[in-house]
Short mmCIF file of C-alpha atoms in Angstrom, two decimals:
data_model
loop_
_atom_site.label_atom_id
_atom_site.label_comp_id
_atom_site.label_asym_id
_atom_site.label_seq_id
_atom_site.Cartn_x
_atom_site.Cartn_y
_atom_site.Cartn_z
CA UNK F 608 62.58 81.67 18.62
CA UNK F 609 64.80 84.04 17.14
CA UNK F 610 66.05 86.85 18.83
CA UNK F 611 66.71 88.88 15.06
CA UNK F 612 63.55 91.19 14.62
CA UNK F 613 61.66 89.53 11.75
CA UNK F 614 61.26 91.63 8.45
CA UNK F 615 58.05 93.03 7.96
CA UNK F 616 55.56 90.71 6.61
CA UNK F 617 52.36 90.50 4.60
CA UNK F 618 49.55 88.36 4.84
CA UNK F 619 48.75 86.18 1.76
CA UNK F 620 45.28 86.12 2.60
CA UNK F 621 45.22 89.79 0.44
CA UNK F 622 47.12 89.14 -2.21
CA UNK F 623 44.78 88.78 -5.02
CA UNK F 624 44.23 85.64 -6.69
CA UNK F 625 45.89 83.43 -3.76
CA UNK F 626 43.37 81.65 -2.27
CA UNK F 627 44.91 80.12 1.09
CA UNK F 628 46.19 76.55 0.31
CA UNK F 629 46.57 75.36 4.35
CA UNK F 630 44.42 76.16 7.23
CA UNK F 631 44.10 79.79 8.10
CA UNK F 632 46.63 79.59 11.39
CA UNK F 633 49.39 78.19 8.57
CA UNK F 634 48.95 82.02 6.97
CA UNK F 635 51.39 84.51 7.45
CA UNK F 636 50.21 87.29 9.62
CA UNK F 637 50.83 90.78 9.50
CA UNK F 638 54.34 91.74 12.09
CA UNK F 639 53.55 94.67 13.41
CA UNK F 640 54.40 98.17 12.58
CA UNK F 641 55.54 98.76 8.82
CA UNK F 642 53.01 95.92 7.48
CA UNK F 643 51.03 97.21 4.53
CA UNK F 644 48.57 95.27 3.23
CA UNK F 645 47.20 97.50 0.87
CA UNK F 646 50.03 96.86 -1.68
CA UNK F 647 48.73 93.87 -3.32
CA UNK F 648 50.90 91.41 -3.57
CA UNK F 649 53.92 89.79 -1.84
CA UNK F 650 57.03 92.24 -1.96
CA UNK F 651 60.58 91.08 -3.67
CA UNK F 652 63.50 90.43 -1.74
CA UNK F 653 66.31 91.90 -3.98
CA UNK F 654 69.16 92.52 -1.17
CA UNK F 655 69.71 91.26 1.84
CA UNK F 656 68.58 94.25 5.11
CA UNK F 657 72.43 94.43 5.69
CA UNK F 658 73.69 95.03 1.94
CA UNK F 659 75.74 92.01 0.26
CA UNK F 660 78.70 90.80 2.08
CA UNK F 661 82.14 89.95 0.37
CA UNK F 662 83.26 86.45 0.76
CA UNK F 663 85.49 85.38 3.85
CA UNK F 664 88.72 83.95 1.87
CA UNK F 665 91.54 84.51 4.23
CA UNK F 666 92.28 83.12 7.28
CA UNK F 667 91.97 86.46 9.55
CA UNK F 668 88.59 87.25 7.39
CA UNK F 669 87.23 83.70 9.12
CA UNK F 670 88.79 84.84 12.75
CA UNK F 671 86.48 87.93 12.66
CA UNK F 672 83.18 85.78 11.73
CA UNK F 673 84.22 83.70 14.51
CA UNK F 674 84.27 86.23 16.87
CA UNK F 675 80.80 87.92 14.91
CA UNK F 676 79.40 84.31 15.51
CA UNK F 677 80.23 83.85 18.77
CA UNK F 678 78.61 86.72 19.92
CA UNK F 679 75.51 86.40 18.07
CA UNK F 680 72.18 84.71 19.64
CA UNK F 681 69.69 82.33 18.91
CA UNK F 682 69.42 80.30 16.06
CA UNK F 683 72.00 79.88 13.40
CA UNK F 684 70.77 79.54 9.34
CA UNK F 685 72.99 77.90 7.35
CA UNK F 686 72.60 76.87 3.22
CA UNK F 687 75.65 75.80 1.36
CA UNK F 688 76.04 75.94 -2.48
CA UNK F 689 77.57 73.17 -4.33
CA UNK F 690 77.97 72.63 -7.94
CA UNK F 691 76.17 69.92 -9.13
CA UNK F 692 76.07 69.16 -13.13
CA UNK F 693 79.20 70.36 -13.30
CA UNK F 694 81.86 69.37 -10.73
CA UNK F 695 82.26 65.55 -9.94
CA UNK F 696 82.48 65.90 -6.25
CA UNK F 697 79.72 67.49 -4.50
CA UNK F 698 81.57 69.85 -1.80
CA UNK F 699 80.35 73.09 -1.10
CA UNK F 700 81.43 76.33 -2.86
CA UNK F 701 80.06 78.54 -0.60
CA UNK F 702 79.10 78.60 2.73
CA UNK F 703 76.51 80.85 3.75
CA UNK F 704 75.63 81.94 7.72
CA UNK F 705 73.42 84.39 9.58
CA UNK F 706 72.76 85.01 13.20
CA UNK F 707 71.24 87.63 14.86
CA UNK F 708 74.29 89.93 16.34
CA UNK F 709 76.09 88.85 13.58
CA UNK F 710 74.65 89.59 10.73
CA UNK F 711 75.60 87.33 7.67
CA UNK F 712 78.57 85.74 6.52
CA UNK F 713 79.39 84.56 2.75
CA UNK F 714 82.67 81.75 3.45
CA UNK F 715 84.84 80.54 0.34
CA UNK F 716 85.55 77.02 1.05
CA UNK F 717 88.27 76.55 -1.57
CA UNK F 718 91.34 78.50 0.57
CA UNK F 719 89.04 77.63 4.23
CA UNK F 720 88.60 74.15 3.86
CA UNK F 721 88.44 73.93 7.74
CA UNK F 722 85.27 76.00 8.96
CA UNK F 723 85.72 73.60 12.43
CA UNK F 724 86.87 76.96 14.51
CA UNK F 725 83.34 78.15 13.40
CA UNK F 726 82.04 75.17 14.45
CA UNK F 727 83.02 75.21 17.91
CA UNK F 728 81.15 78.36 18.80
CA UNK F 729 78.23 77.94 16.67
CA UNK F 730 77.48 73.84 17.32
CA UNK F 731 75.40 74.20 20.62
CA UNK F 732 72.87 76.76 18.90
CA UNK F 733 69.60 75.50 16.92
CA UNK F 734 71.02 75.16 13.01
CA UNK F 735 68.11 76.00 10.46
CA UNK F 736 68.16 74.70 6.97
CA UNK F 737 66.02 74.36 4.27
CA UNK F 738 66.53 70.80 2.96
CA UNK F 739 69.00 69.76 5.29
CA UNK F 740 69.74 66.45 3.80
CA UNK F 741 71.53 68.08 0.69
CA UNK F 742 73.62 70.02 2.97
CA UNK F 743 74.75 68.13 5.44
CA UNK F 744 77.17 66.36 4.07
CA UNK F 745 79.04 68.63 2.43
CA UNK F 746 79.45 71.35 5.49
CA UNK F 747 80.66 68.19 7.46
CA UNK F 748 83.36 68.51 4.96
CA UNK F 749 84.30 71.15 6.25
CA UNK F 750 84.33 70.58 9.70
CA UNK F 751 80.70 71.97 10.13
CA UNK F 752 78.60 69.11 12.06
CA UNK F 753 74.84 70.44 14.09
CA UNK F 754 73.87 69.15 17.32
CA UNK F 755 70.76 70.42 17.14
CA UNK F 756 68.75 71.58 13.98
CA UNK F 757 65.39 73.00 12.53
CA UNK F 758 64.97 71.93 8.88
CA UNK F 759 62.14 73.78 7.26
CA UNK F 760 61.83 72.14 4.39
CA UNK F 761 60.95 68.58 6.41
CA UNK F 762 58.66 71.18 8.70
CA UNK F 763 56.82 71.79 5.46
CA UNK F 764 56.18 68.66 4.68
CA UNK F 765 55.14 67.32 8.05
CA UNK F 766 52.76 70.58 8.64
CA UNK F 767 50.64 69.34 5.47
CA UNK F 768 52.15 72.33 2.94
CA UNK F 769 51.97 71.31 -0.44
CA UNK F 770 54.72 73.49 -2.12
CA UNK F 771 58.16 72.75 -0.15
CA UNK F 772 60.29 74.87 -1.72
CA UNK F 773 62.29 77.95 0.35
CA UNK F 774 61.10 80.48 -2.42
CA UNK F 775 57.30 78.55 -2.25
CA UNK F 776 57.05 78.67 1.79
CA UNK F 777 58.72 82.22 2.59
CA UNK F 778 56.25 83.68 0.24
CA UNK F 779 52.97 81.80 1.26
CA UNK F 780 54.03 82.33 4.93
CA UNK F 781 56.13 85.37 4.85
CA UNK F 782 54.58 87.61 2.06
CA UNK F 783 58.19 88.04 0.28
CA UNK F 784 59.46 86.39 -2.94
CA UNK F 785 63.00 85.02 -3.30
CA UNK F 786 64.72 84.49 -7.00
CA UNK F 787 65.26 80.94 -7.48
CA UNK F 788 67.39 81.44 -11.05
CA UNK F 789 70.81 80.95 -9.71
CA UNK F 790 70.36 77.47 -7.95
CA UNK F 791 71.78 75.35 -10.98
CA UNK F 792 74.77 77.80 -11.23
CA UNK F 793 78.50 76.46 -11.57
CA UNK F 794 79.22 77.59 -7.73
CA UNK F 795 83.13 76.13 -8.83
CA UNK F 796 83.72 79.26 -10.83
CA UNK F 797 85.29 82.66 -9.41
CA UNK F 798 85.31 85.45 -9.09
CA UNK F 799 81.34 84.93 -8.07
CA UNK F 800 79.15 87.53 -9.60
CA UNK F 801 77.99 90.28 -7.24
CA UNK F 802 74.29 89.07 -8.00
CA UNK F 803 75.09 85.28 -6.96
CA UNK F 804 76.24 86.69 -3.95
CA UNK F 805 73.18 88.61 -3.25
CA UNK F 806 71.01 85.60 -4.28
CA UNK F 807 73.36 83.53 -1.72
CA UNK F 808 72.38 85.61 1.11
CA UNK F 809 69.68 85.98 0.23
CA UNK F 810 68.96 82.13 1.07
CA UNK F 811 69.25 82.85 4.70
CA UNK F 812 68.04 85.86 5.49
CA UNK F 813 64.28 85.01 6.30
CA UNK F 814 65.54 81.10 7.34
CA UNK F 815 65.26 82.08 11.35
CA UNK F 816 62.04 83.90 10.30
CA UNK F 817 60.92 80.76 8.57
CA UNK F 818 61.34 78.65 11.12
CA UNK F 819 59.58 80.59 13.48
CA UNK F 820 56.49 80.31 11.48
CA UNK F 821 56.75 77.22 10.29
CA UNK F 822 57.32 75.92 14.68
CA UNK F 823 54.07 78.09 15.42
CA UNK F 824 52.20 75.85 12.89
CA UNK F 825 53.81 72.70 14.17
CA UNK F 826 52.84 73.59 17.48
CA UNK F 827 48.92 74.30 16.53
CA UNK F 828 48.62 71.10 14.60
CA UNK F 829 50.25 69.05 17.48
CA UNK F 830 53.22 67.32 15.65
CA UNK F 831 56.44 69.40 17.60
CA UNK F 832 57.84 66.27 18.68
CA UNK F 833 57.39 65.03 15.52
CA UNK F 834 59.22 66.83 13.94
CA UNK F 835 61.47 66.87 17.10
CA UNK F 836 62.18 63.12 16.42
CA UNK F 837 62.76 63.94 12.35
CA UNK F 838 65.53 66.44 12.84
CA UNK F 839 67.34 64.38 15.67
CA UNK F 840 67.54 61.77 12.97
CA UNK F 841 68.87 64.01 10.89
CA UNK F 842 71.58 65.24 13.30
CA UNK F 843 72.79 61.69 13.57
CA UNK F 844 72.58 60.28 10.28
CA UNK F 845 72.36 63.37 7.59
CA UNK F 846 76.39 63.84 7.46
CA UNK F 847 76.95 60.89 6.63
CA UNK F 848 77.85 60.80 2.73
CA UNK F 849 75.56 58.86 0.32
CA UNK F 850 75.56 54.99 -0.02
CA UNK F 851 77.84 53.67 -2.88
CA UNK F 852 75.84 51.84 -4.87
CA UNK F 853 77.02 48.23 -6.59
CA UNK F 854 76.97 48.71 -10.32
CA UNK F 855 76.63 52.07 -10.19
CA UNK F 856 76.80 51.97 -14.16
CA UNK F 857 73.15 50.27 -14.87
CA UNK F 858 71.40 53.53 -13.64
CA UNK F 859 73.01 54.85 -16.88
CA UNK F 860 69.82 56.67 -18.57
CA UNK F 861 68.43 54.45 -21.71
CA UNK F 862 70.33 51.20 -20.70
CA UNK F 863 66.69 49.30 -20.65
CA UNK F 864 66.49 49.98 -23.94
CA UNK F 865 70.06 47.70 -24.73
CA UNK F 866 69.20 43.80 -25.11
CA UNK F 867 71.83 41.50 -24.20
CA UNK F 868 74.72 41.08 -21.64
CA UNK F 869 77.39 41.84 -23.99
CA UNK F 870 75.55 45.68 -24.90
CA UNK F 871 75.47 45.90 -20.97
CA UNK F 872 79.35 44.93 -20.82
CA UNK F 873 79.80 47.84 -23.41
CA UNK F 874 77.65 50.53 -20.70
CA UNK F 875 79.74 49.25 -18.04
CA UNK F 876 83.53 49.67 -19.89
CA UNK F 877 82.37 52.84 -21.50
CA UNK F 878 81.12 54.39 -18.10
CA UNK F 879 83.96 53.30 -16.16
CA UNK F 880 86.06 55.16 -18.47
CA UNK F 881 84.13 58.08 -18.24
CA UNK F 882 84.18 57.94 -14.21
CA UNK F 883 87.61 57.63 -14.07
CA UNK F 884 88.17 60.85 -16.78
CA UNK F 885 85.29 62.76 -14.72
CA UNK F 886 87.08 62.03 -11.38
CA UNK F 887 90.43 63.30 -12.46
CA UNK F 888 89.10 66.53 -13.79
CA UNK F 889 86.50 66.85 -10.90
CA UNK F 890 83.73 67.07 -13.77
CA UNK F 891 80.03 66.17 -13.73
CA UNK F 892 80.38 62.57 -15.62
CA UNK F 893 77.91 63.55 -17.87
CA UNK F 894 79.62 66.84 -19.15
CA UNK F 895 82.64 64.79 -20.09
CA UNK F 896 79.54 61.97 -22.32
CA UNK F 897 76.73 62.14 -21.75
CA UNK F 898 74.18 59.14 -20.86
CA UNK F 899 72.67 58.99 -24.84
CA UNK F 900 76.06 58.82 -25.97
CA UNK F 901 77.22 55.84 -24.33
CA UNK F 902 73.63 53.95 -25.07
CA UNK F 903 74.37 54.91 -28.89
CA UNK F 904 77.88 53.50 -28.94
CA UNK F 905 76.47 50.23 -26.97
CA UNK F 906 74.00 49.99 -29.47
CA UNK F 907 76.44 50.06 -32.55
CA UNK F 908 79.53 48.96 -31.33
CA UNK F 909 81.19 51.13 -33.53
CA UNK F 910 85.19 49.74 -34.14
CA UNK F 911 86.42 52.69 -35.80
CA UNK F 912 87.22 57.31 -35.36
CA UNK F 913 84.91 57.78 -38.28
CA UNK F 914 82.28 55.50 -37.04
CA UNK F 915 82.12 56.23 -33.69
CA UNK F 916 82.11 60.00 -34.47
CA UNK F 917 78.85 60.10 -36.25
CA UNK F 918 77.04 58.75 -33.42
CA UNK F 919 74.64 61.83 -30.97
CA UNK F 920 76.67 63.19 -28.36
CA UNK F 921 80.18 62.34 -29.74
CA UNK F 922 80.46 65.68 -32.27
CA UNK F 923 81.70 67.92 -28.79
CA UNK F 924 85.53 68.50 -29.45
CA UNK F 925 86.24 67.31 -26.36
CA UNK F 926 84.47 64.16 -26.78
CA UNK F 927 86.55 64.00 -30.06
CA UNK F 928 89.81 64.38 -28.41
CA UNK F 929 88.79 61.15 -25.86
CA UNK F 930 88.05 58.95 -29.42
CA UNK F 931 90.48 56.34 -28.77
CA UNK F 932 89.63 56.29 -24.85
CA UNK F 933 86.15 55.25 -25.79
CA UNK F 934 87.07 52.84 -28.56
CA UNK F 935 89.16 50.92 -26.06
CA UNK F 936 86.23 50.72 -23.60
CA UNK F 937 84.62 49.35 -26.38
CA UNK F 938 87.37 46.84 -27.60
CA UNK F 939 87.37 45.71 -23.97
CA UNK F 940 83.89 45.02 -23.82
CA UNK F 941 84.06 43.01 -26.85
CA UNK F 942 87.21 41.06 -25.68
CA UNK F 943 85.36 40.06 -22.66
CA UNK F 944 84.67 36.03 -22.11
CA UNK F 945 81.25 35.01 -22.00
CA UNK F 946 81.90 34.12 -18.06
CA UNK F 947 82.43 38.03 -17.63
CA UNK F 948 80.04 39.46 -19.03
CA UNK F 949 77.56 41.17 -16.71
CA UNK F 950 74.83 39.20 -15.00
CA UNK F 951 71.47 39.99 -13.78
CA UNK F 952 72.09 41.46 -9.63
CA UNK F 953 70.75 39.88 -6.71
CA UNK F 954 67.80 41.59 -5.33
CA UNK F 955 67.92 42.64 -1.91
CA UNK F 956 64.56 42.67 -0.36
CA UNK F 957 61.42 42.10 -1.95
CA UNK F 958 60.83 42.04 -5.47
CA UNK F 959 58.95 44.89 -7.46
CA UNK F 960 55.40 45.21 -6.32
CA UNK F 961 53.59 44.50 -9.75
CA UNK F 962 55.36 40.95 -9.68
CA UNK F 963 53.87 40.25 -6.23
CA UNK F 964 50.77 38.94 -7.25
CA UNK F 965 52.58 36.20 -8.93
CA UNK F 966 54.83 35.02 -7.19
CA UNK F 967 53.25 35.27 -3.46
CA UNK F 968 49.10 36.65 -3.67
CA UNK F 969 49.18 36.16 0.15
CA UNK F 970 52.03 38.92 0.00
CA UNK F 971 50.24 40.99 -2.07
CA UNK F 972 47.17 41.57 -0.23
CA UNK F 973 49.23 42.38 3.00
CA UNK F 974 51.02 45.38 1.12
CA UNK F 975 47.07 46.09 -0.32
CA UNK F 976 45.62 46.24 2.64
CA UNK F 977 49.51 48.47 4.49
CA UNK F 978 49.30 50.74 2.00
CA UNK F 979 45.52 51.38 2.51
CA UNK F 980 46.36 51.84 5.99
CA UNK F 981 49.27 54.66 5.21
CA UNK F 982 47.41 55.94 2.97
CA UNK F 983 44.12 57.28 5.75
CA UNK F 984 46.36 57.86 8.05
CA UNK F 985 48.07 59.95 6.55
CA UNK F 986 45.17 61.53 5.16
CA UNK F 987 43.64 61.92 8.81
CA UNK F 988 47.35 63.76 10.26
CA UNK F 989 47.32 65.77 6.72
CA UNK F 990 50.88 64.24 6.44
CA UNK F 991 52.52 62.96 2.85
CA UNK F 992 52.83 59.30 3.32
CA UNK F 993 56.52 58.97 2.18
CA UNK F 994 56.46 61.17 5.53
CA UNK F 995 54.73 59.00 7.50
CA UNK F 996 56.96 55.92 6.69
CA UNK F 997 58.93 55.42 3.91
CA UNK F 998 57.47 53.20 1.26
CA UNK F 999 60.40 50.53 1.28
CA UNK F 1000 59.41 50.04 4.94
CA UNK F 1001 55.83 49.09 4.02
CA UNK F 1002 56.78 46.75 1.28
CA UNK F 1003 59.69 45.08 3.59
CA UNK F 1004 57.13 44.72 6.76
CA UNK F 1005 54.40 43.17 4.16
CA UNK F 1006 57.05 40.38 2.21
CA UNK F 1007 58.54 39.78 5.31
CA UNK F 1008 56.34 40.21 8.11
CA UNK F 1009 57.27 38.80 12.21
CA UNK F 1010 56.50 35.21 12.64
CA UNK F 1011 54.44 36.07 15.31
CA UNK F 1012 51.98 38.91 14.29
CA UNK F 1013 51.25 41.03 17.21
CA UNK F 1014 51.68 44.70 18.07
CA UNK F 1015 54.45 44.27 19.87
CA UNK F 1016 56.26 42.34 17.18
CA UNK F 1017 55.35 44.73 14.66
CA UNK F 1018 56.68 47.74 16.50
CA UNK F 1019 59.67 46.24 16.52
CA UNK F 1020 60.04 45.73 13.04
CA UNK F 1021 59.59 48.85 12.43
CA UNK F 1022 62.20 50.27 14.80
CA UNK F 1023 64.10 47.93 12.92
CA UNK F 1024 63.62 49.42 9.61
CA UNK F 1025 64.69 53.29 10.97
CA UNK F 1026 61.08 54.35 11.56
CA UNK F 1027 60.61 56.96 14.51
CA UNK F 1028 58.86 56.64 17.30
CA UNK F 1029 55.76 59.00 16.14
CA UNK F 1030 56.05 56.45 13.35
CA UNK F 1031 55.28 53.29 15.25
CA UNK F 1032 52.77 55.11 17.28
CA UNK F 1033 50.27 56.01 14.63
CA UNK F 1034 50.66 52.81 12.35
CA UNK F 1035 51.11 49.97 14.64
CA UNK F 1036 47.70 49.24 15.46
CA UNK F 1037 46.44 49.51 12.18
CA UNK F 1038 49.50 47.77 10.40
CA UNK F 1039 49.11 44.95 13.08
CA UNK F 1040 45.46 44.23 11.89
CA UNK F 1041 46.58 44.73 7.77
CA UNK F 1042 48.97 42.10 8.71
CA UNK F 1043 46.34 39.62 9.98
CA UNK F 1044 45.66 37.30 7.48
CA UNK F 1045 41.74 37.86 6.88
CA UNK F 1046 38.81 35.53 8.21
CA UNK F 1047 37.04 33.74 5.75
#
């Protein structure tokens, strides 16, 4: 629990026209004195209870929020902006904190890359974020790494709540709306506006509050070790950065509608050009060309300036200025030997579903009769079933299920394929027998 008193709340039982969407206990209830449910509706959050805080850009700023830190209690909330769709890296731009005792804290990354001294004397509290997974790595950037966390969005999810989103749950369980308009900002630029900044704190101000709420309906429905299990995960694997993926380029948006290998060896040249351009002026890849434009050019092959520049997405003068960059992507691509051209990739694991049928029925009606199995049970524990176990699991356990089918076996496959515990409790019995080929 947090040891911040919680901002007055409403219940959204009385606010007209919002029927309760979870069981009554999920509700918000009213917090005491100051509650007044005669208003009508939930009440905007405009500025955070402490006024908005300047950010911490110099090193004896950071010392003091240190020290504020340090002497704060209880849980620590934590959000971090980034600037995705327009920088190429995804670091954080802003670093935002709040602890009761301390009150909250707005960190510039850019001159404090290293946030570890914070670190040290926050890292044995309870870290709360929303969406944890999007954070993580970039505040281990920084030298910011939980032990222990609370992530409410993943609360949300396993409590049943259909709307996820921070704005969505502090609302439906708090009775105050947050303005959602400056999450796609460009975080990279500065000076930040003064109403980013309030927005920014904004994000954490009810997070501890949030939590609370959102533990007290974990708790009622019986899944605190459940989630328990999810965040531990978390803690050890959600800093880690994202898997590079081989051949990055063939996610490039439109390339199933190019025929050939030698229209695929013009995507690849053309996006490797642009990667290498986006890298060096840490832009999103697709503000330097975007995706259409590179399917147009693959489409043409255009071999001249004039050409080339009448194609969508290449009239941008910057796009202009790169002309002869692209055209020798191109010219490359065309130079290429037929023994270079790109070739259809290996699949690892089992093939799309919708070609199971065909190639192994037996197959096939395991990952029927698994997914029918997910499916009720996660129905019965009100539970998405992507939460329950990730669909890649169930189509990996039904192509390729133990030689010997018992439950033993397939609780072990499981463990093998990163499920938890909770996991392999509810589904093993039921998986074991969906594994079983049927009696005739």
């Amino acid at each position: 629990m947090t040891d911040e008193p919680p901002l007055h709340r409403r219940p959204t039982e009385e606010l007209p026209g919002n029927a309760p969407q979870h069981p009554p206990s999920a509700q918000p209830q009213p917090a005491g004195e100051g509650a007044d449910p005669t208003d009508g509706g939930p009440v905007p959050l405009i500025a955070p209870r402490d006024g908005t805080p300047e950010p911490v850009a110099a090193p004896a700023e950071l010392a003091e929020v240190v020290a504020r830190f340090a002497a704060g209690t209880g849980p620590v909330a934590l959000d971090a902006e980034r600037a995705s769709g327009y920088r190429y890296s995804q670091r954080a731009y802003l670093v935002q904190l709040r602890r009761a005792g301390a009150g909250t804290a707005l960190i510039d990354p850019l001159p404090l890359p290293d946030l570890s001294a914070l670190d040290a004397v926050i890292g044995e509290a309870e870290w709360v974020l929303h969406a944890a997974s999007q954070d993580l790595p970039c505040l281990a950037e920084v030298g910011l790494r939980p032990r222990r966390l609370f992530d409410t969005e993943l609360a949300a999810r396993l409590a049943g709540f259909e709307r996820v989103g921070l704005a969505a749950l502090t609302e439906q369980l708090l009775g105050f709306t947050l303005e959602k308009h400056h999450s796609a900002a460009d975080w990279s630029s500065r000076p930040l506006p003064e109403s980013w900044l309030t927005y920014a704190a904004l994000d954490v101000e009810l997070l501890t509050d949030l939590r609370d709420a959102l533990d007290a309906e974990l708790t009622r429905q019986g899944k605190s070790a459940w989630a328990a299990e999810e965040f531990a995960a978390l803690v050890r694997t959600g800093a880690r950065p994202p898997r590079v993926r081989a051949e990055p380029w063939r996610r490039t948006s439109g390339i199933h509608r190019l025929r050939g290998a030698r229209a695929q060896a013009r995507v690849r040249s053309m996006w490797y050009a642009r990667d290498q351009i986006a890298a060096r002026r840490d832009a999103a890849p697709g503000r330097v060309l975007p995706d259409s434009a590179i399917i147009a050019a693959a489409e043409l092959d255009p071999k001249d300036e004039k050409t080339l520049l009448t194609l969508p997405g290449f009239g941008g003068r910057s796009v202009r200025r790169l002309a002869r960059t692209w055209l020798a992507a191109l010219d490359d691509a065309r130079q290429l030997p037929d023994d270079s051209l790109p070739v259809s990739p290996a699949v690892e694991g089992p093939p799309p579903p919708h070609r199971w049928a065909e190639r192994d029925p037996v197959a096939a009606g395991r990952l029927a009769r698994c997914r029918e199995v997910v499916i009720r049970i996660a129905g019965e524990h009100n539970l998405p079933p992507e939460n329950l176990i990730t669909p890649d699991s169930v189509r990996r356990l039904a192509w390729t299920p133990p030689e010997e089918i018992t439950e033993e076996s397939v609780a072990e496959t499981l463990r093998g394929l990163n499920a938890r515990e909770w996991q392999i409790g509810l589904l093993t019995p039921d998986l074991t027998k969906a594994l079983t080929p049927p009696t005739t």
